[in-house]
GROMACS .gro file of C-alpha atoms in nm:
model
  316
    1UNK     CA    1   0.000   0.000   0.000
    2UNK     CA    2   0.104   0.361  -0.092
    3UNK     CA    3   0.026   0.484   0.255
    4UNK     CA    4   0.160   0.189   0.471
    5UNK     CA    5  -0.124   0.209   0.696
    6UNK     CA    6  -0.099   0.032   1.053
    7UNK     CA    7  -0.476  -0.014   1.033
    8UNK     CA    8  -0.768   0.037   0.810
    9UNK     CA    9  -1.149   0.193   0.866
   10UNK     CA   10  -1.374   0.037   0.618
   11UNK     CA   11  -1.756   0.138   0.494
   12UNK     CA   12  -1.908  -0.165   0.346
   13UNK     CA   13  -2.098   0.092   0.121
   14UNK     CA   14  -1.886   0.242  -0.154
   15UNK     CA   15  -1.941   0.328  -0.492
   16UNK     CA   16  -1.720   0.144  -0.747
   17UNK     CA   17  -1.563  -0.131  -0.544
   18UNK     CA   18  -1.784  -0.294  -0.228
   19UNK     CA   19  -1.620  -0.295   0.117
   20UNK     CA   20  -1.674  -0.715   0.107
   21UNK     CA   21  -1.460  -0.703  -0.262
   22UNK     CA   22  -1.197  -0.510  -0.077
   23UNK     CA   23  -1.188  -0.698   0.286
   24UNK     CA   24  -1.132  -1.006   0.075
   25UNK     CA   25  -0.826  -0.770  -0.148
   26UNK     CA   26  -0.691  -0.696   0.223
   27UNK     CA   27  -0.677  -1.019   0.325
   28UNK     CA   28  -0.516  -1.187   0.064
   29UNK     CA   29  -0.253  -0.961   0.001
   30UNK     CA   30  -0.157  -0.790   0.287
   31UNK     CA   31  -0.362  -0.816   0.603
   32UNK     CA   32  -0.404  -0.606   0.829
   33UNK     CA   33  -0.686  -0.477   1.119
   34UNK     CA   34  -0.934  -0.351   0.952
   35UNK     CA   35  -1.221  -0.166   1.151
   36UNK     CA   36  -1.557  -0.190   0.965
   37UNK     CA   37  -1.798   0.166   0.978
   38UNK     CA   38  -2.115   0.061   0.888
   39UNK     CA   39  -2.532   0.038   0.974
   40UNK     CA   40  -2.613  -0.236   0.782
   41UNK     CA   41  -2.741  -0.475   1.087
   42UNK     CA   42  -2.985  -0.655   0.974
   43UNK     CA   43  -2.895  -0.796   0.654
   44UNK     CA   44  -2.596  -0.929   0.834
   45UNK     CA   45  -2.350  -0.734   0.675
   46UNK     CA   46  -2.144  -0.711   0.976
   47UNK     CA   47  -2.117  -1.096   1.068
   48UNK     CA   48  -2.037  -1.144   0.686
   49UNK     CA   49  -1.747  -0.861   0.712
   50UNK     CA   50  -1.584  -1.051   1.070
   51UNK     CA   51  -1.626  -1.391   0.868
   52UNK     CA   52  -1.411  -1.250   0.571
   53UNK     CA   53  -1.129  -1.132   0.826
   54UNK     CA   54  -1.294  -0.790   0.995
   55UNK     CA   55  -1.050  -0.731   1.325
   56UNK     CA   56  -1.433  -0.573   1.491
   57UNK     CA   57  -1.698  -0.287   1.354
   58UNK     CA   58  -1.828   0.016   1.502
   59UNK     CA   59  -2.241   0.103   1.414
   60UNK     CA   60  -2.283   0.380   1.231
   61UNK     CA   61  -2.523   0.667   1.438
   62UNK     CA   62  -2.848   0.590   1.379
   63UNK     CA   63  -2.913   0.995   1.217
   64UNK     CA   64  -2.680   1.252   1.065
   65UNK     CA   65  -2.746   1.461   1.400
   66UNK     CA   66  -2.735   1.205   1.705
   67UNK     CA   67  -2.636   1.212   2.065
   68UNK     CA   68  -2.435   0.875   2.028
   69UNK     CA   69  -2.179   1.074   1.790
   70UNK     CA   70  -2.001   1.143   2.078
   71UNK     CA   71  -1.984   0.782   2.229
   72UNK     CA   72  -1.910   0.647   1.861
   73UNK     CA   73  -1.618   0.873   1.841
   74UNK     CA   74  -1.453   0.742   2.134
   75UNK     CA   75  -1.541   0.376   2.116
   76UNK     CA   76  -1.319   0.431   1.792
   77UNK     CA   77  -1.083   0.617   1.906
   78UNK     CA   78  -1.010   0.334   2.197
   79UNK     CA   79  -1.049   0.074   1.902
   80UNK     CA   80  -0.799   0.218   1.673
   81UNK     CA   81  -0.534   0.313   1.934
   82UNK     CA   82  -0.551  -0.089   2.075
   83UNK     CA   83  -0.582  -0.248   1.748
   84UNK     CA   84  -0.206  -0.296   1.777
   85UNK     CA   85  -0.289  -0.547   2.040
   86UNK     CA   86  -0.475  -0.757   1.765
   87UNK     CA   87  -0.308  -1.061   1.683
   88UNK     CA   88  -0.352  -1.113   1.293
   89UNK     CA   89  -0.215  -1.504   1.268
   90UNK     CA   90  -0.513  -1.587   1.545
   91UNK     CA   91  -0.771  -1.406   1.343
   92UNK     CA   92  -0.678  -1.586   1.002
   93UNK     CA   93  -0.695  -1.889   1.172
   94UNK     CA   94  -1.069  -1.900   1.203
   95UNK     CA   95  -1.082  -1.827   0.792
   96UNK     CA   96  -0.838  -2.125   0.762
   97UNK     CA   97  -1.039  -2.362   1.002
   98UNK     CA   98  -0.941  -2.397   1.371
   99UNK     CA   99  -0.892  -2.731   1.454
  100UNK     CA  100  -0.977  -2.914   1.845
  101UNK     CA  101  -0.569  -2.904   2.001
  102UNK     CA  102  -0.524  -3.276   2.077
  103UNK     CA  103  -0.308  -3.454   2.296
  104UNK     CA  104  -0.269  -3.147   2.543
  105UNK     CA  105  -0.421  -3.337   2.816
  106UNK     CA  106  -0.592  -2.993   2.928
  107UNK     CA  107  -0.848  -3.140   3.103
  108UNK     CA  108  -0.663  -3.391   3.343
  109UNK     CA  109  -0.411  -3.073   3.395
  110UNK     CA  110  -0.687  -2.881   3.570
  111UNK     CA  111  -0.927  -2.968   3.890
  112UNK     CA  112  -1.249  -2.884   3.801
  113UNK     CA  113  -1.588  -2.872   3.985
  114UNK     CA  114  -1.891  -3.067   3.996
  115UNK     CA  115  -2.175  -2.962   3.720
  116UNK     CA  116  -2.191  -2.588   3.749
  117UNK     CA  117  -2.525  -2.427   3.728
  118UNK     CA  118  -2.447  -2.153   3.509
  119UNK     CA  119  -2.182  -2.074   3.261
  120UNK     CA  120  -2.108  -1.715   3.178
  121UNK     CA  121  -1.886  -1.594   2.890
  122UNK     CA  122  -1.709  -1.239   2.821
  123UNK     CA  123  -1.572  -1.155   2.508
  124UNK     CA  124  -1.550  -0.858   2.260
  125UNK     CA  125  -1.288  -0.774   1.946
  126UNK     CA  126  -1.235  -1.165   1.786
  127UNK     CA  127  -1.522  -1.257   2.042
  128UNK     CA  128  -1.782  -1.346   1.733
  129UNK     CA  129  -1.583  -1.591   1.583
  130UNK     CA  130  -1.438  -1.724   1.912
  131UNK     CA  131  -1.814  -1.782   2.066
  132UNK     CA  132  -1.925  -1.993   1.735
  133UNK     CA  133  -1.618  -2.190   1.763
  134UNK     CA  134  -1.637  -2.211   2.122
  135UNK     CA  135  -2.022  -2.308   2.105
  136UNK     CA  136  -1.983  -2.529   1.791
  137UNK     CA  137  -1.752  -2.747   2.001
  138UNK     CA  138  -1.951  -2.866   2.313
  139UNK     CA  139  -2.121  -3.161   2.329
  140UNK     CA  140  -2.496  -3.145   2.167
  141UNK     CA  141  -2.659  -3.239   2.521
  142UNK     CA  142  -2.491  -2.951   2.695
  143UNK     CA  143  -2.814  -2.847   2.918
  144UNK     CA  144  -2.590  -2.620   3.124
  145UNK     CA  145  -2.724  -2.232   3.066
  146UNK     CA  146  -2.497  -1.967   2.910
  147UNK     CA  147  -2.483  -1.638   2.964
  148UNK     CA  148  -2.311  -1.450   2.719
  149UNK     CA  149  -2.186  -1.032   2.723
  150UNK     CA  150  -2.027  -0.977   2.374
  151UNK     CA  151  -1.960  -0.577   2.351
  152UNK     CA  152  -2.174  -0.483   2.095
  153UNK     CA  153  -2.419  -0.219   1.999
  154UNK     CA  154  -2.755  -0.142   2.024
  155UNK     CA  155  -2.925  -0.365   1.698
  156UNK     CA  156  -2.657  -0.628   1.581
  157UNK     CA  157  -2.711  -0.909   1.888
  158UNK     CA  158  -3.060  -0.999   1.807
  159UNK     CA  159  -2.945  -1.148   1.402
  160UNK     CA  160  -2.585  -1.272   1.556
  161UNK     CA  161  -2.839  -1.480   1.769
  162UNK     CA  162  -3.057  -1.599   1.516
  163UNK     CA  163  -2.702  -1.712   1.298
  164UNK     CA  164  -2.572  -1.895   1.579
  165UNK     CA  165  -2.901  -2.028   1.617
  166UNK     CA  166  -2.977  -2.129   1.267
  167UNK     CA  167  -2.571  -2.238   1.182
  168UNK     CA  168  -2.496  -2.454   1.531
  169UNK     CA  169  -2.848  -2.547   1.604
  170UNK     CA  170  -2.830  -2.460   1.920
  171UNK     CA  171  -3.090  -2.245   2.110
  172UNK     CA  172  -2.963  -1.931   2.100
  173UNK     CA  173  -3.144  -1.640   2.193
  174UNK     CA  174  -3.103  -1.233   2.300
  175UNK     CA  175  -3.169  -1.190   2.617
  176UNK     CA  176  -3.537  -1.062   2.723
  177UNK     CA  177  -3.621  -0.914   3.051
  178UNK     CA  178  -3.807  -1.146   3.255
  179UNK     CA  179  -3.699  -1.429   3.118
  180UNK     CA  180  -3.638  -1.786   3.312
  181UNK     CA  181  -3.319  -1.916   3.249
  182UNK     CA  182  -3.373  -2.238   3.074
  183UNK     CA  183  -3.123  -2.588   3.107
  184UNK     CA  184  -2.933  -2.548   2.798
  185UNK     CA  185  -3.029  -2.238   2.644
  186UNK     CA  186  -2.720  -1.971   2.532
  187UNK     CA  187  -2.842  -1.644   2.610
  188UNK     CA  188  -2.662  -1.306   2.458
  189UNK     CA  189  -2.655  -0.969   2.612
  190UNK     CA  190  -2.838  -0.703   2.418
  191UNK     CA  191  -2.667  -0.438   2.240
  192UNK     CA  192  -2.664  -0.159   2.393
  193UNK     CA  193  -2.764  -0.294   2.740
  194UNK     CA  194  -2.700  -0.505   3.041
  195UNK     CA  195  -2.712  -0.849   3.101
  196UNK     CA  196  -2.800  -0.932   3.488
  197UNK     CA  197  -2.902  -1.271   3.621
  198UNK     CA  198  -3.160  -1.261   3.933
  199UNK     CA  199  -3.335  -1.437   4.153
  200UNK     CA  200  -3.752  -1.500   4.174
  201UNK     CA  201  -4.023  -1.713   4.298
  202UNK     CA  202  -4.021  -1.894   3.974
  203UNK     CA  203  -3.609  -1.951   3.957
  204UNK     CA  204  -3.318  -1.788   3.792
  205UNK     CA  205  -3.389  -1.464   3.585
  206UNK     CA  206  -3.298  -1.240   3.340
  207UNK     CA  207  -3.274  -0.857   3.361
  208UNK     CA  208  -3.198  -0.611   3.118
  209UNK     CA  209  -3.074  -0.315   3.272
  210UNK     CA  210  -3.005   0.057   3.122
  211UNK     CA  211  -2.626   0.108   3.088
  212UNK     CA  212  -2.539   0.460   3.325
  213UNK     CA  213  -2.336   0.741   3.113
  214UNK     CA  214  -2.008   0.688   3.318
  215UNK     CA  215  -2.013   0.269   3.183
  216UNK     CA  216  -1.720   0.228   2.958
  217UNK     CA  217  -1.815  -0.164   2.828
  218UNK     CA  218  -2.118  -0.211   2.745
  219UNK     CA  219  -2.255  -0.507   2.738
  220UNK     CA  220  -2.059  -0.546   3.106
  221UNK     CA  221  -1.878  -0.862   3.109
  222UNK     CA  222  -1.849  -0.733   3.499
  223UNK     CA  223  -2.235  -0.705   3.562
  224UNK     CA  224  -2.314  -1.042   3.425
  225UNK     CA  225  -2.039  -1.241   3.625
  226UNK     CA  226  -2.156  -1.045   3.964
  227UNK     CA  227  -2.485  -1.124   3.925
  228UNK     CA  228  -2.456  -1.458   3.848
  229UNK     CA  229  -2.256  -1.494   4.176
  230UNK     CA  230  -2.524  -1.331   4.400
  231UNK     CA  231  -2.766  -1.645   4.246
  232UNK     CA  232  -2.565  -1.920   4.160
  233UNK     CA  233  -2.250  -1.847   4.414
  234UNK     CA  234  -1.948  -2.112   4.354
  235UNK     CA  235  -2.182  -2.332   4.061
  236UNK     CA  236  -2.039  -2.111   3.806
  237UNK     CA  237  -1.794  -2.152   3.532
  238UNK     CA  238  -1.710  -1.840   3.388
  239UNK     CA  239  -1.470  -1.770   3.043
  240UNK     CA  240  -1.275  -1.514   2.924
  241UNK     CA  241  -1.191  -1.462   2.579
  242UNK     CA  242  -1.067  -1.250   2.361
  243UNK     CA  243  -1.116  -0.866   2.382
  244UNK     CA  244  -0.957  -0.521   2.429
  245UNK     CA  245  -0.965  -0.371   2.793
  246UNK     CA  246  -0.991  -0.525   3.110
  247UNK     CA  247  -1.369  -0.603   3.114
  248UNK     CA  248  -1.443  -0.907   3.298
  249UNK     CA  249  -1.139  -0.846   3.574
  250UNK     CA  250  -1.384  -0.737   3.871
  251UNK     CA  251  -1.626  -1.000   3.772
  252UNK     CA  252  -1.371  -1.248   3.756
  253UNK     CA  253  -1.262  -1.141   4.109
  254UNK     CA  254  -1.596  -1.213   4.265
  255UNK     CA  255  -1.642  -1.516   4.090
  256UNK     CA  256  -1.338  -1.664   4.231
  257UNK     CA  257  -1.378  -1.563   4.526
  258UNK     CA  258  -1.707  -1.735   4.593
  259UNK     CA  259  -1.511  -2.070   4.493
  260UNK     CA  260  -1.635  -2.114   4.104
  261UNK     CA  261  -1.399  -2.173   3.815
  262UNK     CA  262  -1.261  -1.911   3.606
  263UNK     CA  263  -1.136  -1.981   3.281
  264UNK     CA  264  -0.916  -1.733   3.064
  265UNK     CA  265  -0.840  -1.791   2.662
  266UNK     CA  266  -0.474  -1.809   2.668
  267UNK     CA  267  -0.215  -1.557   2.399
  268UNK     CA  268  -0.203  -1.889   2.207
  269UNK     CA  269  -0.534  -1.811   2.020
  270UNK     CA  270  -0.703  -1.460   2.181
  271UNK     CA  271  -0.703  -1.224   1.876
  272UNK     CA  272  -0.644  -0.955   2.168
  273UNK     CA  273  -0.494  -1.098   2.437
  274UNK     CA  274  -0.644  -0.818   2.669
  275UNK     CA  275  -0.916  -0.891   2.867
  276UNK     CA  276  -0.788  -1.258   2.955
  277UNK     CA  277  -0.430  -1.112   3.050
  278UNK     CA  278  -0.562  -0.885   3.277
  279UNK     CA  279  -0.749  -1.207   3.436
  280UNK     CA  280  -0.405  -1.425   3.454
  281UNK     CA  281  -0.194  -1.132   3.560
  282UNK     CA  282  -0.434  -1.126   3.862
  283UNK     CA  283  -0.349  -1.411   3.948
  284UNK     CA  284  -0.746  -1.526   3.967
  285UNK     CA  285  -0.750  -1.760   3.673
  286UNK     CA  286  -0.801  -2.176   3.737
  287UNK     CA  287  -0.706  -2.237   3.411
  288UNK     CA  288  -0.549  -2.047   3.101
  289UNK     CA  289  -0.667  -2.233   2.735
  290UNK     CA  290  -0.636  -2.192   2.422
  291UNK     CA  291  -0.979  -2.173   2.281
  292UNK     CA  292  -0.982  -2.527   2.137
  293UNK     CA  293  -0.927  -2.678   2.485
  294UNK     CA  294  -1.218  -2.441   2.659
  295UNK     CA  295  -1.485  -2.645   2.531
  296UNK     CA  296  -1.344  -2.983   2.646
  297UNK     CA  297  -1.295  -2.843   3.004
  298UNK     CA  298  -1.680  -2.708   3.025
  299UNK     CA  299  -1.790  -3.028   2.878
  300UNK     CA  300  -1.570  -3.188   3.187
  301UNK     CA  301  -1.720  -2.998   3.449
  302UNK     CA  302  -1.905  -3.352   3.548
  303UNK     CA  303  -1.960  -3.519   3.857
  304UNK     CA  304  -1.610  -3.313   3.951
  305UNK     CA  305  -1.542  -3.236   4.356
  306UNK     CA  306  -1.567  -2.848   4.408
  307UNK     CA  307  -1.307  -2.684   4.548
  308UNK     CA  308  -1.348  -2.485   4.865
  309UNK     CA  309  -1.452  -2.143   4.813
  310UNK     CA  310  -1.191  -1.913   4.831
  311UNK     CA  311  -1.211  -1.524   4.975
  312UNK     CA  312  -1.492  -1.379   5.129
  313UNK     CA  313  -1.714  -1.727   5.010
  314UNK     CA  314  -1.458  -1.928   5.266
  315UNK     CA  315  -1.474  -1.671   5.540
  316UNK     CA  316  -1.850  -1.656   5.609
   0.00000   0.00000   0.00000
C-alpha cells in the first residue's frame, strides 16, 4: 500500500468497489486490522465482514445529527489506538479452520468442579468468531445455561443470535427481561444494554438493565459475572476470551472468590490478548486455554469435587 497504513477503517458501502470485494483484497494480500464503519445490521452485513477477516466494527449513528456521535467517536478512538494489540495469525486462523488441540491433556491438567449451574462468557474484538467456535464445540446435550456479554451495539445481537441459532443449532437467543433461564439455552446480552441474572419465585432470571453514562463496556462482562454470583454463588464456570480492555477483571474477582472456576483464553489463540491477561496477571484464573481446549474443560465440568470457596465465600 502507498500509505503503509498500521490499520484500516472500512464502509461496506462504496461506490465502485464494495467494502466485502476489498476486505477479501486486504486479506489476501496484505492483512491487516481492519475496523468496519457501517449500519447495515440486519442484513448481516457485519457478521459477513468478521467472517471474511474484519478485526471488529463500530455502528454507524443511527441519524446525521445524534447524541451517540459522541460515544461512537470514542469507542473508535479506543479501538484504533488498541488495534495494535490484535493478533492477525489468530484471526486468520478462524478463515483457515481452527482445529480441536489434541493430545494437550488440558483437562486432566486442571481440577475442576462438579456440574456448574451456570456458565457465563465475556468476550469482545475476535469474540464473534471465538463464541461460534467455542459453542460449535460442546457436546450437543450440553443443558448447562450460558450467559453470554459480547460488547456490541444497540441492533446487531438480536441477528448474531438468530445465525448462531440457525448455523450450530443450538438455542440461542437475546436476552429478554423477565426471562427464566432455561437448562441449555445460550443467552446473549443485548446491544446496547445489560445483562444481569436474578433471583424470583419462579427460579433464575434475566434482567436487562439501562447502561449509566459513566459505563465504559457495554454489554458489562463485569455485571453479568456479579450477578450470576449473588444467584448461583461457587456453581459457576465463567470464560474469558478475547477482547480489548480489562472487562471481565472485577467479575472475575468475585467469581473466584465465591469458589467457582474461572477460565481465561490463553495468547495462544485470543485475537487480543487483553481482557484474559488482565485475568491471569491477577493471578485469579483456574485455568489459562487456548480456545480449542475451553470447550473440552466445560464439557468436563461432570460429577467433579468443588473446590473450597476461596475469599470472602470461605470466610463466612
Amino acid at each position: 500500500y502507498e500509505f503503509s497504513p498500521d490499520v484500516i477503517t472500512l464502509d461496506l458501502e462504496m461506490p465502485g468497489m464494495d467494502g466485502f470485494t476489498f476486505l477479501r483484497l486486504v486479506t489476501q494480500s496484505r492483512p491487516l486490522p481492519v475496523i468496519v464503519v457501517s449500519s447495515r445490521s440486519e442484513d448481516r452485513a457485519i457478521f459477513r465482514a468478521l467472517e471474511l477477516g474484519a478485526t471488529d466494527f463500530i455502528a454507524k449513528p443511527s441519524a446525521r445529527i445524534s447524541s451517540d456521535i459522541q460515544r461512537i467517536a470514542q469507542e473508535l478512538r479506543f479501538k484504533v489506538e488498541n488495534i495494535r494489540k490484535v493478533a492477525l495469525s489468530n484471526l486468520m486462523q478462524f478463515e483457515r479452520g481452527l482445529k480441536p488441540a489434541a493430545g494437550r491433556g488440558a483437562v486432566a491438567e486442571v481440577r475442576m468442579q462438579e456440574t456448574p449451574s451456570c456458565v457465563v462468557v465475556g468476550s469482545s474484538t475476535g469474540g464473534p468468531a471465538a463464541l461460534h467456535y467455542l459453542l460449535s464445540e460442546l457436546p450437543p446435550r450440553f443443558d448447562i445455561p450460558i450467559a453470554i456479554a459480547q460488547h456490541m451495539p444497540r441492533g446487531f445481537t438480536k441477528p448474531f443470535a438468530e445465525r448462531l441459532s440457525k448455523r450450530l443449532g443450538r438455542d440461542v437467543i437475546e436476552g429478554e427481561d423477565g426471562r427464566l433461564l432455561q437448562p441449555g439455552q445460550v443467552i446473549l446480552a443485548p446491544g446496547g444494554k445489560h445483562l444481569l441474572i436474578e433471583n424470583s419465585t419462579r427460579g433464575p432470571k434475566l434482567t436487562i438493565a439501562d447502561p449509566a453514562e459513566s459505563d465504559r463496556f457495554i454489554p458489562s462482562v463485569d455485571r453479568l459475572f456479579e450477578s450470576a454470583v449473588e444467584v448461583f454463588e461457587e456453581r459457576i464456570d465463567a470464560v474469558i476470551l478475547t477482547g480489548m480492555g480489562n472487562d471481565g477483571l472485577k467479575g472475575a474477582r468475585v467469581v473466584h472468590d465465591a469458589g467457582g472456576h474461572v477460565i481465561a483464553e490463553s495468547q495462544e489463540t485470543a485475537v487480543v490478548y487483553g481482557m484474559p491477561r488482565e485475568v491471569v496477571e491477577a493471578g485469579l484464573a483456574d485455568k489459562v486455554a487456548a480456545l480449542p481446549e475451553i470447550p473440552r474443560l466445560l464439557a468436563a465440568a461432570v460429577n467433579k469435587p468443588r473446590a473450597k470457596p476461596r475469599g470472602k465465600a470461605a470466610r463466612a
